[in-house]
Coordinates of C-alpha atoms and ligand atoms in Angstrom, one line a residue:
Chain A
X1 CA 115.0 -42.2 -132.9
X2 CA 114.2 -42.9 -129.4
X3 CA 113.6 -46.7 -130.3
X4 CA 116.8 -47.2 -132.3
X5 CA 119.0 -45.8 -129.2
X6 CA 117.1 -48.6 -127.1
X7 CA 118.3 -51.1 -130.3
X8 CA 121.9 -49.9 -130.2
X9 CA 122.2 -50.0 -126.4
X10 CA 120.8 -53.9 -126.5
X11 CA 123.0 -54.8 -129.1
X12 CA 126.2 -53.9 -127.9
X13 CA 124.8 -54.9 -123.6
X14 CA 125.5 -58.5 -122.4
X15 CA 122.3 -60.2 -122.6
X16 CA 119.8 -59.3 -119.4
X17 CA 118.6 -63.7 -119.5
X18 CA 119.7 -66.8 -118.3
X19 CA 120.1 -69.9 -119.0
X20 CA 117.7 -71.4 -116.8
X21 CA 118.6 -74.8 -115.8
X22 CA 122.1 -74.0 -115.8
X23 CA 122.0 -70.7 -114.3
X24 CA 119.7 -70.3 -111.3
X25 CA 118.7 -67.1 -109.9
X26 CA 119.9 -66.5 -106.4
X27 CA 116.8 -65.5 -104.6
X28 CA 117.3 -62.6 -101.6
X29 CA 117.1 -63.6 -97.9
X30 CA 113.8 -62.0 -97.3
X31 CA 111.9 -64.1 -99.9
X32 CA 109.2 -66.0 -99.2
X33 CA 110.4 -69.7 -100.4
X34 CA 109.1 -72.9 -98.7
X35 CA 107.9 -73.7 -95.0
X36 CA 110.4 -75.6 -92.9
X37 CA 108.8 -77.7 -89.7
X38 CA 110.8 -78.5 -86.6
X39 CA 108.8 -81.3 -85.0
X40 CA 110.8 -81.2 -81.8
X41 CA 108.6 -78.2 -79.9
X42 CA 105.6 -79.2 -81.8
X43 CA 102.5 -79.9 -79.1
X44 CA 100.3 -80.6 -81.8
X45 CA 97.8 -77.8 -80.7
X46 CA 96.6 -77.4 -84.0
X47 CA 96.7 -73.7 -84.2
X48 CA 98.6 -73.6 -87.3
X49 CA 95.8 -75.5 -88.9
X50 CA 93.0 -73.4 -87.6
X51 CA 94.9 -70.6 -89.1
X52 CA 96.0 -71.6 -92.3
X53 CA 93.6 -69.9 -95.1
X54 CA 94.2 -72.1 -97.4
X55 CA 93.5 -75.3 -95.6
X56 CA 96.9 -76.9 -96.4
X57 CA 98.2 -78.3 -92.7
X58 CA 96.8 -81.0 -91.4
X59 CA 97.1 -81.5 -87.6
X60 CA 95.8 -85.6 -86.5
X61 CA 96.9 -85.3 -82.7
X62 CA 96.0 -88.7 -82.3
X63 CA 98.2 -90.1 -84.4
X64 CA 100.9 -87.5 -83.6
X65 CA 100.9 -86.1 -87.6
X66 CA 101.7 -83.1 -88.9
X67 CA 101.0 -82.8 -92.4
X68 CA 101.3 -79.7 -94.9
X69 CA 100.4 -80.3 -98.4
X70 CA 102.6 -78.1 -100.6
X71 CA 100.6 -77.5 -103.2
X72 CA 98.2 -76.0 -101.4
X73 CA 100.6 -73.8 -99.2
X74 CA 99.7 -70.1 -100.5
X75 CA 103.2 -68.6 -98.5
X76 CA 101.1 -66.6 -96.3
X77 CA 103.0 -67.1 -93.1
X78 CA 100.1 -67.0 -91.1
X79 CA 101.1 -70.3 -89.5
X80 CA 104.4 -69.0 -88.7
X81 CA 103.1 -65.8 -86.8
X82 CA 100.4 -67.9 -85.1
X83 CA 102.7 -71.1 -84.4
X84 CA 103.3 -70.7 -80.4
X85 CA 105.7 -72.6 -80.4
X86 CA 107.5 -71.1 -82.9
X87 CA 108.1 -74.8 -84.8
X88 CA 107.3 -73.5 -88.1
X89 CA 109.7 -71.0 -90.5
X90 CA 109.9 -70.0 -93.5
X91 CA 113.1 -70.4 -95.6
X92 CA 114.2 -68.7 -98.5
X93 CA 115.2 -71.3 -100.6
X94 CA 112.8 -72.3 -103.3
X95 CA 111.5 -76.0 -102.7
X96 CA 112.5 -77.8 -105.7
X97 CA 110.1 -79.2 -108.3
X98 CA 109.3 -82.4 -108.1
X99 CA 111.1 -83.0 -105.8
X100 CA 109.3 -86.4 -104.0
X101 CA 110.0 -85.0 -100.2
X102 CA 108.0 -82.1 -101.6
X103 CA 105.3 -83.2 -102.9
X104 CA 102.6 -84.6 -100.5
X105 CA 103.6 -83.6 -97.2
X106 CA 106.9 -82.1 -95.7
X107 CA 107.0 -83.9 -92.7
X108 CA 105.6 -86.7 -92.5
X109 CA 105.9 -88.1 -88.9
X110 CA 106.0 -86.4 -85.7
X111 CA 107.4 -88.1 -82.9
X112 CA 106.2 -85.5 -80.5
X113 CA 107.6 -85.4 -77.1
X114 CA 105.0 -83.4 -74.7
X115 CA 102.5 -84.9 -72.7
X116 CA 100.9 -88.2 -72.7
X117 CA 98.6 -89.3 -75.3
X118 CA 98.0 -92.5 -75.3
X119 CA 94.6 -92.9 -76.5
X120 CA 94.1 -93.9 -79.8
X121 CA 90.2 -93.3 -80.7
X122 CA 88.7 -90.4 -82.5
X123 CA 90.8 -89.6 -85.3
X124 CA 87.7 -88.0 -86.8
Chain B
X1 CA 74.2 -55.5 -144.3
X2 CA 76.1 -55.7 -141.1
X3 CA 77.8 -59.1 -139.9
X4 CA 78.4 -60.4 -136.2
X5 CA 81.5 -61.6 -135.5
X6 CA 82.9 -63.4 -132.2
X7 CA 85.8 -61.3 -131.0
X8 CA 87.5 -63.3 -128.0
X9 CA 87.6 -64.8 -125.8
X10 CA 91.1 -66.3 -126.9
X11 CA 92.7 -63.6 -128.9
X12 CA 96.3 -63.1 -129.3
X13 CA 96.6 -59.3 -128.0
X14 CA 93.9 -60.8 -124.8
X15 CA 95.9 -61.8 -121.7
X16 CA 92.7 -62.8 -120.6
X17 CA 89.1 -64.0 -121.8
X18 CA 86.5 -61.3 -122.7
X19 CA 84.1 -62.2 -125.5
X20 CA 83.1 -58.9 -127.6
X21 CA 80.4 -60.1 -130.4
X22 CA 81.1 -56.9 -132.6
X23 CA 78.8 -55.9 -135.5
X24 CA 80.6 -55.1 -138.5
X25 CA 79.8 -53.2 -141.9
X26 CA 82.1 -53.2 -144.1
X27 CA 85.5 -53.1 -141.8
X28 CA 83.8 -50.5 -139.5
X29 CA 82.5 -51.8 -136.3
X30 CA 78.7 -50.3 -135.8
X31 CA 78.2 -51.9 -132.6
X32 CA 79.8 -54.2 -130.1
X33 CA 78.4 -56.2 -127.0
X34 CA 80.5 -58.3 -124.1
X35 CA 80.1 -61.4 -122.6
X36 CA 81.9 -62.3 -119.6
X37 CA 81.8 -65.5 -117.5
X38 CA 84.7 -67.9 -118.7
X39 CA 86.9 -67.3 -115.5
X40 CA 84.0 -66.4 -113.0
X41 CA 85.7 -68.2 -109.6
X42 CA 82.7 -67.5 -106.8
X43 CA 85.2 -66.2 -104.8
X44 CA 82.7 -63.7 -102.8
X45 CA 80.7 -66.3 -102.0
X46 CA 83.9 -68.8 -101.1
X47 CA 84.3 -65.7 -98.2
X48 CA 81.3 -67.8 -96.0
X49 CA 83.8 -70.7 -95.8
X50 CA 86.8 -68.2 -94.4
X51 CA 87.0 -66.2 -91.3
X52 CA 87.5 -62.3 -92.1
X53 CA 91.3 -62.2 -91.2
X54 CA 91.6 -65.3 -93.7
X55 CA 89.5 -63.7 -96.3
X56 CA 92.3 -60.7 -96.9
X57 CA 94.3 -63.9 -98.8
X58 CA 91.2 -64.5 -100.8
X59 CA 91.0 -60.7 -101.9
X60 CA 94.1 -60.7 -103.1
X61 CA 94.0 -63.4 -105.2
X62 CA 91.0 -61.8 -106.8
X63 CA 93.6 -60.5 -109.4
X64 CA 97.4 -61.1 -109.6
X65 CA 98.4 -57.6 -111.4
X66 CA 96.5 -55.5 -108.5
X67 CA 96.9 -57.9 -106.0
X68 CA 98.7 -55.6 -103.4
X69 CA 96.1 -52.9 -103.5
X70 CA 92.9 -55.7 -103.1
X71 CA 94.3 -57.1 -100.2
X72 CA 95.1 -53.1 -98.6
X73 CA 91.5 -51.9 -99.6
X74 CA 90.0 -55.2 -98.2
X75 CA 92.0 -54.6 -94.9
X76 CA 91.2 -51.0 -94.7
X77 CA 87.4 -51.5 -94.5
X78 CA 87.9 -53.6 -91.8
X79 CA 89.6 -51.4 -90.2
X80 CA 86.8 -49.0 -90.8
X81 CA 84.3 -51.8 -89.5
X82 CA 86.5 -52.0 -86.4
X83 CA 87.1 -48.1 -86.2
X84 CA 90.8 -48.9 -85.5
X85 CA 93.4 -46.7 -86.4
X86 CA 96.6 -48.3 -88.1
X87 CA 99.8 -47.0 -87.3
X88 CA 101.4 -44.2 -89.2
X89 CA 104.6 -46.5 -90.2
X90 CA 102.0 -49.1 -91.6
X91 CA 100.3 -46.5 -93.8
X92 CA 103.4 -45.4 -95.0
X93 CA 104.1 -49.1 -95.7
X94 CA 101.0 -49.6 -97.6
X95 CA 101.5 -46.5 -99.6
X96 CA 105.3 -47.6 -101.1
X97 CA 103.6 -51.5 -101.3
X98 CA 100.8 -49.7 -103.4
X99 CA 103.0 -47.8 -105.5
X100 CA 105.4 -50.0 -106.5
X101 CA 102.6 -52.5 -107.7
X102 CA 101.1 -49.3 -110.0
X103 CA 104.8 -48.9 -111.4
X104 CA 104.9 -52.7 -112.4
X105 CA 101.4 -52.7 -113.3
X106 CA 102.0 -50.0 -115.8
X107 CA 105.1 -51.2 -117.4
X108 CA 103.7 -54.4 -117.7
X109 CA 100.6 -53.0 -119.0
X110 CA 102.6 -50.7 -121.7
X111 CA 104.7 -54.0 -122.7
X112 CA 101.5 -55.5 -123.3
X113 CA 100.2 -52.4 -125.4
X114 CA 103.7 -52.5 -127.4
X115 CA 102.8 -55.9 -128.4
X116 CA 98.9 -54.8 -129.4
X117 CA 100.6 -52.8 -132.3
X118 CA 103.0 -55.1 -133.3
X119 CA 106.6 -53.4 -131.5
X120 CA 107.8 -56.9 -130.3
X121 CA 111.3 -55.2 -128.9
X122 CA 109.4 -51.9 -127.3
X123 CA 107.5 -55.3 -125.4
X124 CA 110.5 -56.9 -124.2
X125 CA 111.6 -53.6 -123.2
X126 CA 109.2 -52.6 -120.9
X127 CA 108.8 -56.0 -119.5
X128 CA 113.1 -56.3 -118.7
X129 CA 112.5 -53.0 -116.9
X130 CA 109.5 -54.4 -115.0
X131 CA 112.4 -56.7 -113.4
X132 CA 114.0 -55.2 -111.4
X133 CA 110.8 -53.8 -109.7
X134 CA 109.7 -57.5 -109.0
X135 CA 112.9 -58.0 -107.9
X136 CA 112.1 -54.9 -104.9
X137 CA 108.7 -56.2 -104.5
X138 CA 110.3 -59.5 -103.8
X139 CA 112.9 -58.0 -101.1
X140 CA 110.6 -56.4 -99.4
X141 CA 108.0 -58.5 -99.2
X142 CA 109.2 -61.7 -99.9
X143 CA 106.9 -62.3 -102.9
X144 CA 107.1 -61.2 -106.5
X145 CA 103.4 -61.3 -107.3
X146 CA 101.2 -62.0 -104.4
X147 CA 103.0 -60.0 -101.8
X148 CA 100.7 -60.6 -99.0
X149 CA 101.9 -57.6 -97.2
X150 CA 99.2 -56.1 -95.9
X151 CA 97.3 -57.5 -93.0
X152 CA 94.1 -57.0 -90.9
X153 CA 95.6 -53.8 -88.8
X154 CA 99.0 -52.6 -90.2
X155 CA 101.3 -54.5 -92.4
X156 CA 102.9 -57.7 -92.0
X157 CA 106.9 -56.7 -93.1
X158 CA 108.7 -53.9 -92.2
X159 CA 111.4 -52.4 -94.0
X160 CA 115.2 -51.9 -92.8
X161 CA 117.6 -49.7 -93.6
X162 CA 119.3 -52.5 -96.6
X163 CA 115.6 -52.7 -98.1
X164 CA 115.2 -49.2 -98.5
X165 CA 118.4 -48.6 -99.8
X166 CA 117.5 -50.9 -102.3
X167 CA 114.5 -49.7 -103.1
X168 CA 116.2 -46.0 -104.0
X169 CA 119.0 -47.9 -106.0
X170 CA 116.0 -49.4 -107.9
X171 CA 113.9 -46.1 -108.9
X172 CA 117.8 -44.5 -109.8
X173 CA 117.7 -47.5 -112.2
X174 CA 114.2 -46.8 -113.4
X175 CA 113.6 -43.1 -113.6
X176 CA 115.8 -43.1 -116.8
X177 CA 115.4 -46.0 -118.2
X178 CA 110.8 -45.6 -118.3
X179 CA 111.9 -42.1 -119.3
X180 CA 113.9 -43.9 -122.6
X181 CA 111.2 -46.0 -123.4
X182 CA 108.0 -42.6 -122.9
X183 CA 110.4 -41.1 -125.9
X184 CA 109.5 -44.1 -128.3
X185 CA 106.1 -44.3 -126.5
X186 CA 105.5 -39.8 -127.0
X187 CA 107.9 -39.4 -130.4
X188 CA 107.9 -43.0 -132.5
X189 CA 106.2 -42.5 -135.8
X190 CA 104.4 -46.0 -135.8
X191 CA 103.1 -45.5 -132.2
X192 CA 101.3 -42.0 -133.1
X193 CA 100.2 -43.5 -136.2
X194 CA 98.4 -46.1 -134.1
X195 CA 97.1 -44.7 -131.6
X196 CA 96.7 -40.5 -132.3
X197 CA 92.8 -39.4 -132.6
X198 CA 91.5 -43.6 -132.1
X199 CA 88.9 -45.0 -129.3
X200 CA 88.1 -41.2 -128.2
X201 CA 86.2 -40.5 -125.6
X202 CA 85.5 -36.5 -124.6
X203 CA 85.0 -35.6 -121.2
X204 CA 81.9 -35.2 -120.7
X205 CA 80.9 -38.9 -121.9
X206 CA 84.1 -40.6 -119.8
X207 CA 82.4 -39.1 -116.5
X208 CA 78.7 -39.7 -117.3
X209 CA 79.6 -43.6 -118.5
X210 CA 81.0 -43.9 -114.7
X211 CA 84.1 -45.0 -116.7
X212 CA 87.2 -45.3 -113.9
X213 CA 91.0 -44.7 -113.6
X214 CA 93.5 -44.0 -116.7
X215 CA 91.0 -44.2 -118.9
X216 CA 89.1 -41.4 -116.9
X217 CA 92.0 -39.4 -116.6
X218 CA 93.1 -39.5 -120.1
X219 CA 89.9 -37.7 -121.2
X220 CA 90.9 -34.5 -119.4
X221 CA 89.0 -35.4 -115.5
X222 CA 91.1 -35.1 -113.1
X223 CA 89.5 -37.4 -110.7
X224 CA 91.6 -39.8 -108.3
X225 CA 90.7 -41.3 -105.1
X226 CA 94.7 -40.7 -104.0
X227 CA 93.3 -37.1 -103.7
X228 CA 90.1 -37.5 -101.8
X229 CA 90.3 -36.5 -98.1
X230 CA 89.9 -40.2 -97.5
X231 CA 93.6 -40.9 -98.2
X232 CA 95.3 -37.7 -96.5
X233 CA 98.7 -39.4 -96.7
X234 CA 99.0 -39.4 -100.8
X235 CA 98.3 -35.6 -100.5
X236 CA 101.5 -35.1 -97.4
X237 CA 103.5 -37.1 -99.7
X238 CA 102.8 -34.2 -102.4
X239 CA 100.5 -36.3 -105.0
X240 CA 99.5 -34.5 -108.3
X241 CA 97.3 -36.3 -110.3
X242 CA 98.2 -37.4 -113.7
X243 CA 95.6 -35.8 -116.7
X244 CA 95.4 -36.0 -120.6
X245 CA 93.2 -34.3 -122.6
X246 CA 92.5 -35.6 -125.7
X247 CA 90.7 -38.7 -124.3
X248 CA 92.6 -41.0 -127.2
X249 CA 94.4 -44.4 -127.0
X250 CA 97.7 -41.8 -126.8
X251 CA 96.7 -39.8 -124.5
X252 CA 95.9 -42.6 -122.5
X253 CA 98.7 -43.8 -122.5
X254 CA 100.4 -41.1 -121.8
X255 CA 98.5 -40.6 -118.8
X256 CA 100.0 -44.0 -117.5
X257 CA 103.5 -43.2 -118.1
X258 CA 103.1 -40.1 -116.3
X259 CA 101.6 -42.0 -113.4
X260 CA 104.7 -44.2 -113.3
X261 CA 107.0 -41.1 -112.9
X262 CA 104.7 -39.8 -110.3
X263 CA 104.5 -43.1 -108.1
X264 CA 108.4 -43.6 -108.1
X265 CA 108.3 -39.4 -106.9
X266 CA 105.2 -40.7 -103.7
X267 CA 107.4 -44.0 -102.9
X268 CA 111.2 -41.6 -102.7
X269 CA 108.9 -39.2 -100.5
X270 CA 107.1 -42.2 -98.5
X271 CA 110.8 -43.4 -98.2
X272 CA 112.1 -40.4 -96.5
X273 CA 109.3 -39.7 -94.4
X274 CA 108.8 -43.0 -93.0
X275 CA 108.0 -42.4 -89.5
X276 CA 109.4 -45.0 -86.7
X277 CA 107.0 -46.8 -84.8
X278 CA 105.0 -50.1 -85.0
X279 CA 104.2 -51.2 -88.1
X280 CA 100.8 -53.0 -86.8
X281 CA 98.1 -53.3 -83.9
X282 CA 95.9 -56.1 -83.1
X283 CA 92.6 -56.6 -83.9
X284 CA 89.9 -58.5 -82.2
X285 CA 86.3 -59.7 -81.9
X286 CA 84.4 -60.0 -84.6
X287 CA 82.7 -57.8 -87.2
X288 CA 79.3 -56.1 -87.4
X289 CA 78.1 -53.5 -89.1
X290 CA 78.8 -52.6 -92.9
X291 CA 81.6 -50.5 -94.5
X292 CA 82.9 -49.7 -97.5
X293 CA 86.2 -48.6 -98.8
X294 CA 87.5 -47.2 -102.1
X295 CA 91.0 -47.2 -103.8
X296 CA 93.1 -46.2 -106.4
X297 CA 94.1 -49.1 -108.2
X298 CA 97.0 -49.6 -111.7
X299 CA 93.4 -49.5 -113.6
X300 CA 90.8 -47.3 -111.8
X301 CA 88.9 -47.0 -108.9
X302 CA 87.8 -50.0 -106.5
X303 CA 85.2 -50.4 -104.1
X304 CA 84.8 -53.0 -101.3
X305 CA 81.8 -53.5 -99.6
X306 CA 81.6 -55.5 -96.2
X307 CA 79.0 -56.6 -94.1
X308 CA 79.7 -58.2 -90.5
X309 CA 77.0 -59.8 -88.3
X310 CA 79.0 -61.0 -85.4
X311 CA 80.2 -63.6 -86.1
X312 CA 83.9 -64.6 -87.3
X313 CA 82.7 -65.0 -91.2
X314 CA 81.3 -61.8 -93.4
X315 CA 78.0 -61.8 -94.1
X316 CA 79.3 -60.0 -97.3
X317 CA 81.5 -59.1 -99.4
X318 CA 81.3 -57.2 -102.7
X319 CA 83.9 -55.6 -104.9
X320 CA 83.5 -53.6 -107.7
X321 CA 86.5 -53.4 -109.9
X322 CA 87.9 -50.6 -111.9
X323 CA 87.4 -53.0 -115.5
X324 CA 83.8 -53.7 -115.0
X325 CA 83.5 -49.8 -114.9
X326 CA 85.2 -49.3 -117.7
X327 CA 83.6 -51.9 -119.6
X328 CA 80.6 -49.5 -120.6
X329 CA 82.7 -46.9 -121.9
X330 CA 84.6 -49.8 -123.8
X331 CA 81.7 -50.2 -125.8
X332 CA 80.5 -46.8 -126.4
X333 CA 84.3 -46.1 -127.8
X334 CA 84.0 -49.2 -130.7
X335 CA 81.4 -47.8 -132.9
X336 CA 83.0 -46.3 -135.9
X337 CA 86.5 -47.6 -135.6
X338 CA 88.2 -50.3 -137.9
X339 CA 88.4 -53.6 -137.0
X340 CA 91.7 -53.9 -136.8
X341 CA 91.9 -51.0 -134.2
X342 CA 89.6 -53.1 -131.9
X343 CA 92.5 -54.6 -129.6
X344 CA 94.3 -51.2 -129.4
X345 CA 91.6 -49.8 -127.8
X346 CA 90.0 -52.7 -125.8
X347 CA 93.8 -52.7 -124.4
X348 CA 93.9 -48.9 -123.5
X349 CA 91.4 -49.7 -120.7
X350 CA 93.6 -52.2 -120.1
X351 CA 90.9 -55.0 -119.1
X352 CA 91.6 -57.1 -116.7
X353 CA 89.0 -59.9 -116.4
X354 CA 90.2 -61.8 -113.4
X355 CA 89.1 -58.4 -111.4
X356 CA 85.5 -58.3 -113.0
X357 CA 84.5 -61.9 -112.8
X358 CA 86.0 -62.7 -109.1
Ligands
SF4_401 S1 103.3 -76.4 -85.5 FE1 102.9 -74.9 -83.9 S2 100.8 -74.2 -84.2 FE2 101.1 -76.1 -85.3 S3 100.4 -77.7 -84.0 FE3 102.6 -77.6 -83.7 S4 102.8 -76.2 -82.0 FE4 100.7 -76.0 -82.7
SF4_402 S1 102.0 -70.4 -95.2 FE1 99.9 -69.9 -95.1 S2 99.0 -71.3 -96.7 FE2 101.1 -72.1 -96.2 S3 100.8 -73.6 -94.7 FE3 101.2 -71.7 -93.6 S4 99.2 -70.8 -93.2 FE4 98.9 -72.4 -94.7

């Protein structure tokens, strides 16, 4: 009885799917969808790295890289909260699949302003 | 003459891999034994590698179902290492973050039983209902699975005013529509056929098998962590714990439908009440000492166990989960039934293997 009022409801309802590719779900603001970098405050102080649980930022001050590998990104946010410079946010937008800016690292070169570093040894 | 045969681990009704070599004679199983391993991950020993604020990320991938409540328990005995006190707001955070996970956790868990017996469309029922609770859990705390909510000290997302609203708009939707699909569940001729008098376990032999949870409830003890003096919020918010009594696959699972109704009445109450204030406090130094810390999860009771020696790592961490308790009680329920009323029951403890193996 029960189940054939649940039938009856279903078939006369619009359908509660979509059609995927063509119809993409709008996600809310407060989702957790990819990490965005700023490089411009960035002082390569490698806390975000030190931080990261899931060892996906990669922080080569020599060279002046900041690197976050997205697959290993577990959407924590620690690096967010810990970030002093507050370089590193979180949008809600999903990163798209595949996508080739996506895949290795987000941001590949920092030209960081801040201090001097010239030295070039120990990148470790 | 009795045969063996492998049951698991890939089984159709099995969203996960447990191995049960049951002995049959003729149709009846006579005895049954698990073997578990195939998704063992070393995670408690992966802790050394982690500092302990880290470590709440690995706890809560332990399992993707309970995830929520691993990471709160984890970051409780901490707390109870540190001898902090959280703030009141944060509790109150953790409780709605807990509760919702047990509604989705349930309905995903009934969908799952739906399909055990072969009622594809109850299945897709509960499962579209399940929705819109991910859809909450993913507004508030930005996640749908892994919420990553809670955090060493308080919680890591607040609620406004537009979350909460949308969180009441949500249970309005859900009350009505769980209690559509606990009619088929309580009423539907196939279901009681199915499930009525199968797997039963009497009181007595549910407590002295240690067995945890639902399955504990359903045989008629009332026993719950949510009303131990250890969680005194759950008993402000007005928690009444859910019982069966027949100890069945039914009364099971009506045990876990009731426990829905009764977490959407502790998150409305959690919701009103929530008192202002900060929602976390900061926690420093490092660890030492031991502690451990029990919770309620969707499936029974967990414990953590934490050991700090000073330095920024654990020295330990163990977790025993709510299937690896039930697991015993599992086996002592198979004797005697048919064999083709083994997955009903293995899914009435609803076994979740990512949880035992770690
Ligand atoms: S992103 Fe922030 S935390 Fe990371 S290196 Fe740059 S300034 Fe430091
Ligand atoms: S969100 Fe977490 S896992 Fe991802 S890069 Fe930041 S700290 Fe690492």
């Amino acid at each position: 009885m029960g189940m054939l009022n649940l039938i009856l409801a279903n078939i006369s309802s619009k359908p509660v799917t979509r059609l995927y590719p063509f119809e993409i779900r709008e996600t809310c603001k407060e989702a957790k969808g990819r990490i965005i970098f700023n490089s411009e405050n960035c002082i390569l102080c490698g806390i975000c790295q030190k931080k990261c649980p899931a060892d996906a930022i990669t922080v080569t001050k020599a060279d002046k890289i900041w690197e976050l590998n997205v697959f290993r990104c577990i959407m924590c946010t620690e690096c967010v909260n810990g970030c002093p410079k507050n370089c590193i946010t979180i949008s809600c937008e999903r990163a798209k699949t595949g996508a080739k800016e996506y895949i290795k690292i987000l941001v590949p070169k920092v030209d960081t302003p801040k201090t001097d570093s010239p030295k070039k040894a120990s990148s470790k | 003459m009795t045969t063996i045969i492998p049951f698991g681990p890939q089984h159709p009704v099995f969203p996960e891999p447990i191995s049960l070599k049951l002995e049959i004679d003729n149709d009846v199983v006579v005895g049954a034994l698990p073997s578990l391993g195939y998704v063992h991950r070393g995670l408690e020993k992966f802790i050394d590698t982690k500092d302990y604020i880290q470590t709440m990320y690995i706890c809560e991938r332990i399992c993707g179902i309970c995830s929520g409540i691993h990471g709160i328990t984890y970051s409780r005995a901490i707390e109870k290492l540190f001898n902090i006190e959280v703030p009141e707001r944060a509790q109150y955070l953790r409780v709605i973050n807990s509760e919702l996970c047990r509604i989705h956790s349930h309905l995903l868990w009934l969908g799952l039983f739906a399909d055990g017996f072969g009622f594809e469309s109850l299945f897709y029922e509960c499962w579209k209902y399940r929705e819109g609770i991910l859809d909450v859990l993913e507004k508030f705390t930005g996640s749908r699975v892994i919420h990553s909510m809670s955090k060493v000290g308080g919680a890591s997302r607040d609620l406004n005013d537009e979350q909460i609203d949308h969180i009441q708009k949500a249970l309005d939707t859900l009350e009505p529509q769980v209690k559509n699909i606990e009619k088929v569940f309580v009423n539907n001729y196939t279901v009681k056929k199915r499930c009525v008098g199968l797997g039963v376990m009497s009181k007595q032999l549910a407590y002295e098998a240690g067995t945890a949870g639902p399955t504990l409830r359903g045989s008629g003890n009332a026993i719950d962590i949510r009303d131990t003096p250890d969680y005194d919020i759950y008993r402000d918010l007005g928690f009444k714990t859910a019982v069966g009594k027949d100890g069945d696959c039914y009364s099971r699972t009506k045990v876990r439908i009731d426990e829905i109704f009764e977490s959407i009445k502790l998150v409305r109450n959690a919701l009103s009440k929530l008192p202002n204030g900060e929602i976390s406090v900061p926690v420093k130094g490092s660890p030492t000492g031991e502690a451990i810390m029990r919770a309620e999860q969707p499936r029974g009771e967990v414990v953590y166990y934490v050991k700090g020696n000073g330095t920024k790592n654990l020295e330990r961490l163990k977790v025993r989960t709510p299937t690896f308790a039930n697991i015993p009680s599992l086996l002592l329920m198979l004797p005697g039934v048919k064999l083709a009323d083994v997955p009903i029951i293995v899914l009435t403890i609803d076994p979740c293997v990512s949880c035992t193996e770690r």
